[in-house]
N, CA, C and O atoms as a CHARMM CRD file, in Angstrom:
* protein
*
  260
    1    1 UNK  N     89.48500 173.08200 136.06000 PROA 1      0.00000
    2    1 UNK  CA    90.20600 171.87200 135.77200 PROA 1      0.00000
    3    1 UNK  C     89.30000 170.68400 136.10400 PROA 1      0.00000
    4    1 UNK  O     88.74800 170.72800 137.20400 PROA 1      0.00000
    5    2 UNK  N     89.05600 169.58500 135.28300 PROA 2      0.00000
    6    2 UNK  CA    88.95500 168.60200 135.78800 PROA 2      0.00000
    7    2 UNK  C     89.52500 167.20900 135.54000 PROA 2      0.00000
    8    2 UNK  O     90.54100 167.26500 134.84800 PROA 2      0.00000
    9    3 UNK  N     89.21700 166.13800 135.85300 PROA 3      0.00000
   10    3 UNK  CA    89.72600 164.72500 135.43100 PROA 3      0.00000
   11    3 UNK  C     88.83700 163.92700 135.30600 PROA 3      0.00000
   12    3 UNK  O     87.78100 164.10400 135.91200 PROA 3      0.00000
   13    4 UNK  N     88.99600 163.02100 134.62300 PROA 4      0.00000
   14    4 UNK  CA    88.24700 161.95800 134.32600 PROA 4      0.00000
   15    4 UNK  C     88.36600 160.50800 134.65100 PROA 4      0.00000
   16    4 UNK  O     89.48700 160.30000 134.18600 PROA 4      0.00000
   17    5 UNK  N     87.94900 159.30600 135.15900 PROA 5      0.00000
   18    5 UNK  CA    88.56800 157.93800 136.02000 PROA 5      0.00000
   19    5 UNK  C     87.32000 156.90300 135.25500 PROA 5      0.00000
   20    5 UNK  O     86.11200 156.92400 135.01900 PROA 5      0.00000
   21    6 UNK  N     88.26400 156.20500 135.10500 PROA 6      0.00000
   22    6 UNK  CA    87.05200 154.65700 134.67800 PROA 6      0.00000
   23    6 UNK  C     86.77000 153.86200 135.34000 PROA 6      0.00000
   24    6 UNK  O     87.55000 152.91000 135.35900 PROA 6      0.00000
   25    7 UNK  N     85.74000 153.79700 136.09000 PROA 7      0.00000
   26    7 UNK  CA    85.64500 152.75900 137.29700 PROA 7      0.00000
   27    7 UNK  C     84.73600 151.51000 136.56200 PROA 7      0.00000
   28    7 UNK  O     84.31400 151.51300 135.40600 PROA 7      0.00000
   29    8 UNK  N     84.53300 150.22600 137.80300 PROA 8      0.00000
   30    8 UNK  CA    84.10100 149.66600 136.80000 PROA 8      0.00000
   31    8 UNK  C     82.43200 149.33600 136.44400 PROA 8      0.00000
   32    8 UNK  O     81.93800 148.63800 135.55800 PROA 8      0.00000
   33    9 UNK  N     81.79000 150.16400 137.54900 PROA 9      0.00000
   34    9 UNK  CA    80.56900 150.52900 136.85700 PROA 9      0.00000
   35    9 UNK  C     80.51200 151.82000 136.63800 PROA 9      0.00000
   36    9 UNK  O     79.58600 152.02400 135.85300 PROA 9      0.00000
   37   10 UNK  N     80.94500 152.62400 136.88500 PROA 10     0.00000
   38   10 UNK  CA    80.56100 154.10000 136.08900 PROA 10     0.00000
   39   10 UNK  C     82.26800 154.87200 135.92700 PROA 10     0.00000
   40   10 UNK  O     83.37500 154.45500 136.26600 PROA 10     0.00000
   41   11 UNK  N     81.79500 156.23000 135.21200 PROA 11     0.00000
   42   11 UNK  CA    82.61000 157.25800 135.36200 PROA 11     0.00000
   43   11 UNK  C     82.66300 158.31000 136.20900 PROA 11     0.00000
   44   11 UNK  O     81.71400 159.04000 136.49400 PROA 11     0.00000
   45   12 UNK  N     83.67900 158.38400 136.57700 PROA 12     0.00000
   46   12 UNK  CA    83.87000 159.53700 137.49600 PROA 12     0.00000
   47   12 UNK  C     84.39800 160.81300 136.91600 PROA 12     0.00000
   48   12 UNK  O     85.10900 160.72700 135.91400 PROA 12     0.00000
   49   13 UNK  N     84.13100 161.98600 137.43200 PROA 13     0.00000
   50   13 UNK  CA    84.64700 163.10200 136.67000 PROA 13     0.00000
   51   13 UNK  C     84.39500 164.03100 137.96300 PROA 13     0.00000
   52   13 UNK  O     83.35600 164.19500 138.60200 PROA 13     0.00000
   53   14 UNK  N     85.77500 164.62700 138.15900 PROA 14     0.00000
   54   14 UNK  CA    85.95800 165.55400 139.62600 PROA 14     0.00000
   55   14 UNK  C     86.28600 167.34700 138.50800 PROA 14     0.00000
   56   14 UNK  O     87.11000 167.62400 137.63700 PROA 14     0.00000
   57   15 UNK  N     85.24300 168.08000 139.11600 PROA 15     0.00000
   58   15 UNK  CA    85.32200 169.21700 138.69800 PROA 15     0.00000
   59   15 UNK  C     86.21700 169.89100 139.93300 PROA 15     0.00000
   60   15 UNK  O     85.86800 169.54600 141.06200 PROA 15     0.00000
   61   16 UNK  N     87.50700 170.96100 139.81600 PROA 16     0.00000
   62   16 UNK  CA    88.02900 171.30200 141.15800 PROA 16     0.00000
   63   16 UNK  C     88.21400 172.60600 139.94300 PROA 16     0.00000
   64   16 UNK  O     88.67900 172.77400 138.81500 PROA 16     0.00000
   65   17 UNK  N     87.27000 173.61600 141.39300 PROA 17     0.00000
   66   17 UNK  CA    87.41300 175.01000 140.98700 PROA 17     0.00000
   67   17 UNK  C     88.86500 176.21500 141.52200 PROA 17     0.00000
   68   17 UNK  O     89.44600 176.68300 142.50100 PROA 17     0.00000
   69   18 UNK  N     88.82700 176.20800 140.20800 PROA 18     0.00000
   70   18 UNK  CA    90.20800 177.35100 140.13300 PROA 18     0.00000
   71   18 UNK  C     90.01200 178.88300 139.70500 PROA 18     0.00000
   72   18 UNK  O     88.98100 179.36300 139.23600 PROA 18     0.00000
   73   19 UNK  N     91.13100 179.50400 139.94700 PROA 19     0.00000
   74   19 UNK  CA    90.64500 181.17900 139.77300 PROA 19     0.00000
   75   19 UNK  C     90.73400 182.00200 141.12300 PROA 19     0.00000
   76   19 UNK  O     91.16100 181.73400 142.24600 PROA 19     0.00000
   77   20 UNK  N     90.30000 182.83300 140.69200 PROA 20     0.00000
   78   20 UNK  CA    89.99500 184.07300 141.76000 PROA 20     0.00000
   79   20 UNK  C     89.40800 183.48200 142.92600 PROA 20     0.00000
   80   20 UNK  O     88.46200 182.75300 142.62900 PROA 20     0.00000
   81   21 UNK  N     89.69300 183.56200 144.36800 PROA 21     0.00000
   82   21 UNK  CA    88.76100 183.37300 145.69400 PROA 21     0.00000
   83   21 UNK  C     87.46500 184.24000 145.32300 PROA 21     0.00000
   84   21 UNK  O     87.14400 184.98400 144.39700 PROA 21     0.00000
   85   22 UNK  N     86.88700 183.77800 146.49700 PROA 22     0.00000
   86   22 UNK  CA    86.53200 181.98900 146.93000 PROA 22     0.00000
   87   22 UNK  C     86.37900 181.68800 145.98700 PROA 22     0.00000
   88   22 UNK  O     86.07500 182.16600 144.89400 PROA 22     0.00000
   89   23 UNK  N     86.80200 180.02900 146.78300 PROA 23     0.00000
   90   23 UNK  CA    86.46100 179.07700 145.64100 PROA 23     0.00000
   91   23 UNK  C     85.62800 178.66900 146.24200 PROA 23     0.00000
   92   23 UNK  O     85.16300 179.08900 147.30100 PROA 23     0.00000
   93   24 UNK  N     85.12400 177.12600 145.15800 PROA 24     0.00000
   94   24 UNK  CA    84.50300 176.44600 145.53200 PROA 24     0.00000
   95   24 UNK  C     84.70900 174.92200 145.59900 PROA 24     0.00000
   96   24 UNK  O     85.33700 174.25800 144.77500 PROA 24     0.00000
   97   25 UNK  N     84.08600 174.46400 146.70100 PROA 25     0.00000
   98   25 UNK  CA    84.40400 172.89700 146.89100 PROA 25     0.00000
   99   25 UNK  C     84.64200 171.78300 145.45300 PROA 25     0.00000
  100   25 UNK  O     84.44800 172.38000 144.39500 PROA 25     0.00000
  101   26 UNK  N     84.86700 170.90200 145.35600 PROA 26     0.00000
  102   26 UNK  CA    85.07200 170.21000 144.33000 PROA 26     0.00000
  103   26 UNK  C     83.57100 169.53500 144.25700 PROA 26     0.00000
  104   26 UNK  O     82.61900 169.44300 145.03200 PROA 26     0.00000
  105   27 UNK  N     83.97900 168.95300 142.41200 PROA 27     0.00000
  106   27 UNK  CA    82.38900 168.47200 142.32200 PROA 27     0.00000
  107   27 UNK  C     82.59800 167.34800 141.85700 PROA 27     0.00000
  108   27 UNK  O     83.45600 167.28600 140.97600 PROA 27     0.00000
  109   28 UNK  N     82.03700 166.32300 142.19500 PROA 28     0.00000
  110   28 UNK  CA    81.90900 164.55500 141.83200 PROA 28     0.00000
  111   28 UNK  C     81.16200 164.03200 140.97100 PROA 28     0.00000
  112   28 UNK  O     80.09700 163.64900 141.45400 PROA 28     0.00000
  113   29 UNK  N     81.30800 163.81300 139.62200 PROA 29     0.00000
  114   29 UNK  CA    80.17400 163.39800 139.13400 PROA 29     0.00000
  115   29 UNK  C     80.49400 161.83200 138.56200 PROA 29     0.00000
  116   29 UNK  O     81.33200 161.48700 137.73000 PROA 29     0.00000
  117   30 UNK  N     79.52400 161.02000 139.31100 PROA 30     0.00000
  118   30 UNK  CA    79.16200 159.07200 138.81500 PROA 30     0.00000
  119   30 UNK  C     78.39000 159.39300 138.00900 PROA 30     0.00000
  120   30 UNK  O     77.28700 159.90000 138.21400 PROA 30     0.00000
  121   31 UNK  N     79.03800 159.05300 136.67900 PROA 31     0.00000
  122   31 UNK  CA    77.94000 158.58900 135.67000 PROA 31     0.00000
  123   31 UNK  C     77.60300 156.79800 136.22300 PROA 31     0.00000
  124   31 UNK  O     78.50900 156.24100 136.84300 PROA 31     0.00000
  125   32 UNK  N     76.66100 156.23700 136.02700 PROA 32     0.00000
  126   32 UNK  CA    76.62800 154.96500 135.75000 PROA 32     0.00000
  127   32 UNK  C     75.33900 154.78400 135.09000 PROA 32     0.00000
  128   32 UNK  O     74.39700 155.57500 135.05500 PROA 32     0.00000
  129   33 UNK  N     75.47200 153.22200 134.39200 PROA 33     0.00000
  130   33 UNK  CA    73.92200 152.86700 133.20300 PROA 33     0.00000
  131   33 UNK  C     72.83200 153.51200 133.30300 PROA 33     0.00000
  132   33 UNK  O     71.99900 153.77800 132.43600 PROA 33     0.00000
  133   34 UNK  N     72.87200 153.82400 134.70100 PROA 34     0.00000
  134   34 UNK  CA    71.16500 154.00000 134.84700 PROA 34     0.00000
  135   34 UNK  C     70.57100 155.48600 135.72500 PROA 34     0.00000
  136   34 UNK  O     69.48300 156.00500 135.97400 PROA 34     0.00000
  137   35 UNK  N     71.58800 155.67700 135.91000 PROA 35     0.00000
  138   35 UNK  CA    71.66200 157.25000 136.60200 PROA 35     0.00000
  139   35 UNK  C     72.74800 158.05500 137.07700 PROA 35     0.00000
  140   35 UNK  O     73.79900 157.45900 137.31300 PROA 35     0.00000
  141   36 UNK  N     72.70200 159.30900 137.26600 PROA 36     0.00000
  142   36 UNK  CA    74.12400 160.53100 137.14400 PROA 36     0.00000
  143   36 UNK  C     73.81000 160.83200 138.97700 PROA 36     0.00000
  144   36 UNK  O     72.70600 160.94800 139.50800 PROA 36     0.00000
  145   37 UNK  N     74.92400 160.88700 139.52100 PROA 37     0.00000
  146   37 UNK  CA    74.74100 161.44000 140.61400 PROA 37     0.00000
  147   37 UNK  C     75.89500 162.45300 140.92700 PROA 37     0.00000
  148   37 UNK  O     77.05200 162.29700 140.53500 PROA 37     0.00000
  149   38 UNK  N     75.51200 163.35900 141.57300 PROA 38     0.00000
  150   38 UNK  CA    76.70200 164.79600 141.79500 PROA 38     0.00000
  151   38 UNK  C     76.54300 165.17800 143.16100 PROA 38     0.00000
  152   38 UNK  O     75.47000 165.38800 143.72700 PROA 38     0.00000
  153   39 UNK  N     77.84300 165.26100 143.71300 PROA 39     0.00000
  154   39 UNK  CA    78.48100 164.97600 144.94000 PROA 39     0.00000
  155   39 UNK  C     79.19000 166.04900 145.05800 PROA 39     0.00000
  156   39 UNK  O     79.93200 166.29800 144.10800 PROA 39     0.00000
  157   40 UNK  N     79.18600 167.25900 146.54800 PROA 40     0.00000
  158   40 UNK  CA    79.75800 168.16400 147.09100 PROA 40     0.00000
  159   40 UNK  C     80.11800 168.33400 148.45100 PROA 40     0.00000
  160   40 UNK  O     79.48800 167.82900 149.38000 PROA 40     0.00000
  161   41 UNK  N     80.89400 168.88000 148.54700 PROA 41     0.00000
  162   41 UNK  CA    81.00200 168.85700 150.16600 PROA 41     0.00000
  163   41 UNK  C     80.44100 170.36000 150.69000 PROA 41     0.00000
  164   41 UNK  O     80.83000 171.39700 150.15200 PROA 41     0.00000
  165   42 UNK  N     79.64400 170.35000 151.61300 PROA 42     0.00000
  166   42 UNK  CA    79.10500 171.81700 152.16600 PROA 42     0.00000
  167   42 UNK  C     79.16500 171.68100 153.63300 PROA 42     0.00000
  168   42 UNK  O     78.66200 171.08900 154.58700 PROA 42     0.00000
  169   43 UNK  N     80.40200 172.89100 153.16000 PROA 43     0.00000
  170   43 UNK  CA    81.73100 173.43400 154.10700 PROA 43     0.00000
  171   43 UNK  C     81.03400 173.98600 155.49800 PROA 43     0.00000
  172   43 UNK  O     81.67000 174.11100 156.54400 PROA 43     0.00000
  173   44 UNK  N     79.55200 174.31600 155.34800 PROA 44     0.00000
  174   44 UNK  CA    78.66700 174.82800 156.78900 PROA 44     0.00000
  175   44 UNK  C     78.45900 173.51000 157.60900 PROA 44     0.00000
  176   44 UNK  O     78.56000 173.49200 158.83600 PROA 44     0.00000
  177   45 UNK  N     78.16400 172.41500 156.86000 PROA 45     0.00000
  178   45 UNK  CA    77.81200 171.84600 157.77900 PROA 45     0.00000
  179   45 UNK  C     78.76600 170.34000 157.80300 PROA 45     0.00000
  180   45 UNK  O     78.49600 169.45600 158.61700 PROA 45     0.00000
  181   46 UNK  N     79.90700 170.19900 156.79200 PROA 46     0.00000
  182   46 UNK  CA    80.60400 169.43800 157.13700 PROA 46     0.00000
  183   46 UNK  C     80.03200 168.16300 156.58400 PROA 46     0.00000
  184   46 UNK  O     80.28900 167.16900 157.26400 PROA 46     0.00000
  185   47 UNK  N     79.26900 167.95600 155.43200 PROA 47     0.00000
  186   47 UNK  CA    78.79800 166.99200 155.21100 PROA 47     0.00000
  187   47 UNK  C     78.77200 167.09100 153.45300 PROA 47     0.00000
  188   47 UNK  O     79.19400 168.08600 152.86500 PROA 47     0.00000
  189   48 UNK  N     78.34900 166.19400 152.92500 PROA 48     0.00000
  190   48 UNK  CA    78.99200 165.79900 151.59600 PROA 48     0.00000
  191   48 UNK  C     77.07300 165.83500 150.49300 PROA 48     0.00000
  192   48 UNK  O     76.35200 164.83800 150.54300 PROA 48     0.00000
  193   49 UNK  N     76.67900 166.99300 149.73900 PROA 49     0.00000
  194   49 UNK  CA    75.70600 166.66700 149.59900 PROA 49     0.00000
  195   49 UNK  C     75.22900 165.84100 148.38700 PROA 49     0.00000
  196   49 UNK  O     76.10200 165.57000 147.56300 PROA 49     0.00000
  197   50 UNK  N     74.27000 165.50300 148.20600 PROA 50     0.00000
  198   50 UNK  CA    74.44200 164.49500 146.61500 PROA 50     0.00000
  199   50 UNK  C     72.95300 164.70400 145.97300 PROA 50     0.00000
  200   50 UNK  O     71.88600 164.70700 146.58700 PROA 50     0.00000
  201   51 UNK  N     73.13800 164.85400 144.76900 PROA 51     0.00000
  202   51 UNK  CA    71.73900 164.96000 143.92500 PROA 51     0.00000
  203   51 UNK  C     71.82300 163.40800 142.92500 PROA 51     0.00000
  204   51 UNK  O     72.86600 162.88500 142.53300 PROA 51     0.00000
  205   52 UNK  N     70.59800 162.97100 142.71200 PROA 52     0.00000
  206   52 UNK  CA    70.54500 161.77700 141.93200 PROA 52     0.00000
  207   52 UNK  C     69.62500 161.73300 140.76900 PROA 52     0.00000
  208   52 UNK  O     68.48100 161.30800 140.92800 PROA 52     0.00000
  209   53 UNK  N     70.16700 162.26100 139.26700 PROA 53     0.00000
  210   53 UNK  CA    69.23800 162.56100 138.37700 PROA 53     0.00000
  211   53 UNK  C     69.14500 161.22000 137.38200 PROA 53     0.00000
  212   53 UNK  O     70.00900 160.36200 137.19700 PROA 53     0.00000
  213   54 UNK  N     67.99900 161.31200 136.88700 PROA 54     0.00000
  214   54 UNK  CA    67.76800 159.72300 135.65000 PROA 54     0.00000
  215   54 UNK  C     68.35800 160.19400 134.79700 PROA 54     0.00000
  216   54 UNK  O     68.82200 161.29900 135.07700 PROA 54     0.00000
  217   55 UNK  N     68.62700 159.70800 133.49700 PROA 55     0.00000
  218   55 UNK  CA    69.13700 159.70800 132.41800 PROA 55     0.00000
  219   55 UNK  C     68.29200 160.13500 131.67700 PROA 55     0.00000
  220   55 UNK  O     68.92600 160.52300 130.69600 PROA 55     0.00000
  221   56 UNK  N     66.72800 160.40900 131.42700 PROA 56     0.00000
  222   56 UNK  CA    66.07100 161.61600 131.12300 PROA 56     0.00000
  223   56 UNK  C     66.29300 162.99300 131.59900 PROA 56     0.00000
  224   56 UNK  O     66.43200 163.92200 130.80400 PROA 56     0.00000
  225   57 UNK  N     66.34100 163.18700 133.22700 PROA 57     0.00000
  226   57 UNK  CA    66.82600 164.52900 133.94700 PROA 57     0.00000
  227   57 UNK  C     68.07800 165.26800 133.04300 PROA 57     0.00000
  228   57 UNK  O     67.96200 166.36800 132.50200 PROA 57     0.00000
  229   58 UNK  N     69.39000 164.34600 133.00300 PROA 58     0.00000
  230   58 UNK  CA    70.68200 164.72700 132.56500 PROA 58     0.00000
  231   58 UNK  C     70.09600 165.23100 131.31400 PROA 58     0.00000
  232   58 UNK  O     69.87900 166.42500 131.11200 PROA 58     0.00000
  233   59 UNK  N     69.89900 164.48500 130.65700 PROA 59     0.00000
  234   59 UNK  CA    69.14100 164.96300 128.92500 PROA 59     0.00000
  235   59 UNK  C     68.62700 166.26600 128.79300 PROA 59     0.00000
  236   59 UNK  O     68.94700 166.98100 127.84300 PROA 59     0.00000
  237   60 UNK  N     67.69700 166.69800 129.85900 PROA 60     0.00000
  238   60 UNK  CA    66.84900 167.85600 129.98500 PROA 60     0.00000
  239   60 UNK  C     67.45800 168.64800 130.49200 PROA 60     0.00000
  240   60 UNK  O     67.06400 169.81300 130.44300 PROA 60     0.00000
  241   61 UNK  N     68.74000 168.28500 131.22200 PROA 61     0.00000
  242   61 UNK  CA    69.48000 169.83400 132.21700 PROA 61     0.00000
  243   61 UNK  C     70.10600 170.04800 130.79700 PROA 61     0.00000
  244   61 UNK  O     69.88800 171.17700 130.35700 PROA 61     0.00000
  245   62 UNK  N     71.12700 168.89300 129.65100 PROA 62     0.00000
  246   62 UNK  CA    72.00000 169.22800 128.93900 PROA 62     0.00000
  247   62 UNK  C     71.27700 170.15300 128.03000 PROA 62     0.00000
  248   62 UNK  O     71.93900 170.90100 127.31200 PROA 62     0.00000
  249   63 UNK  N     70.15500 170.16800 128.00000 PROA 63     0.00000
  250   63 UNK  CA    68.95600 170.69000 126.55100 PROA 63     0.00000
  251   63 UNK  C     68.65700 172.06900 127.60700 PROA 63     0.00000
  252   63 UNK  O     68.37300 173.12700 127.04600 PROA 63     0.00000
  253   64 UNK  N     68.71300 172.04600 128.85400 PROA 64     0.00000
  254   64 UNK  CA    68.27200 173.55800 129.05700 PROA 64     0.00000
  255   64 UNK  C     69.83200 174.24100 129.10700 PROA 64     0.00000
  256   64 UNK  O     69.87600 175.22700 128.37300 PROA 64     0.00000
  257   65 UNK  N     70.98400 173.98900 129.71900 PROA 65     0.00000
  258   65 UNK  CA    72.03100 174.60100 129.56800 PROA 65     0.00000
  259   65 UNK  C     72.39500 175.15200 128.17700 PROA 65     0.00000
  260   65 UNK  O     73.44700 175.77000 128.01400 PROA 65     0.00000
Protein backbone atom coordinates (compact mmCIF):
# COMPACT_ATOMS: atom_id res chain seq x y z
CA UNK A 1 0.00 0.00 0.00
CA UNK A 2 0.99 3.33 -0.40
CA UNK A 3 -0.07 7.16 -0.42
CA UNK A 4 0.76 9.99 -1.95
CA UNK A 5 0.83 14.00 -0.21
CA UNK A 6 1.59 17.35 -1.97
CA UNK A 7 3.72 19.35 -0.01
CA UNK A 8 4.81 22.52 -0.99
CA UNK A 9 8.18 21.86 -2.20
CA UNK A 10 8.11 18.29 -2.96
CA UNK A 11 6.12 15.01 -2.94
CA UNK A 12 5.83 12.69 -0.52
CA UNK A 13 5.01 9.08 -1.05
CA UNK A 14 4.98 6.59 2.15
CA UNK A 15 5.45 2.96 1.02
CA UNK A 16 3.92 0.75 4.26
CA UNK A 17 4.64 -2.92 3.85
CA UNK A 18 1.86 -5.42 4.02
CA UNK A 19 1.54 -9.27 3.80
CA UNK A 20 3.02 -12.11 5.40
CA UNK A 21 5.53 -11.30 8.64
CA UNK A 22 7.97 -9.78 9.01
CA UNK A 23 7.41 -6.88 7.81
CA UNK A 24 9.05 -4.14 7.04
CA UNK A 25 9.43 -0.58 8.31
CA UNK A 26 7.75 2.04 6.18
CA UNK A 27 9.43 3.90 3.37
CA UNK A 28 9.49 7.83 2.78
CA UNK A 29 10.08 9.06 -0.35
CA UNK A 30 10.67 13.43 -0.96
CA UNK A 31 10.66 13.95 -4.33
CA UNK A 32 11.71 17.64 -4.69
CA UNK A 33 13.21 19.86 -8.01
CA UNK A 34 16.43 18.90 -7.47
CA UNK A 35 16.77 15.65 -5.68
CA UNK A 36 14.85 12.24 -4.33
CA UNK A 37 15.56 11.33 -0.88
CA UNK A 38 14.34 7.88 0.89
CA UNK A 39 13.82 7.64 4.46
CA UNK A 40 13.57 4.41 6.89
CA UNK A 41 13.54 3.68 10.20
CA UNK A 42 16.19 0.85 11.36
CA UNK A 43 14.52 -0.89 14.10
CA UNK A 44 18.42 -2.08 15.50
CA UNK A 45 19.40 0.95 16.15
CA UNK A 46 16.43 3.19 16.57
CA UNK A 47 17.29 5.72 14.15
CA UNK A 48 15.76 6.86 10.85
CA UNK A 49 18.16 6.16 7.81
CA UNK A 50 18.15 8.36 4.59
CA UNK A 51 19.74 8.02 1.11
CA UNK A 52 19.97 11.24 -1.15
CA UNK A 53 19.96 10.50 -4.94
CA UNK A 54 20.20 13.39 -7.98
CA UNK A 55 17.77 13.29 -10.52
CA UNK A 56 20.28 11.54 -12.84
CA UNK A 57 20.74 8.62 -9.96
CA UNK A 58 16.67 8.19 -9.88
CA UNK A 59 16.82 8.01 -13.83
CA UNK A 60 19.50 5.26 -13.69
CA UNK A 61 17.95 3.16 -10.68
CA UNK A 62 14.40 3.59 -12.84
CA UNK A 63 16.47 2.27 -16.17
CA UNK A 64 18.16 -0.53 -14.11
CA UNK A 65 14.90 -1.77 -12.30
Amino acid sequence: MFSIEHEFDSTVVTLVDEGATPLQEDVVINAFEECVTIEQLDPRTDRVQKITLSVAQLRDLGAAL
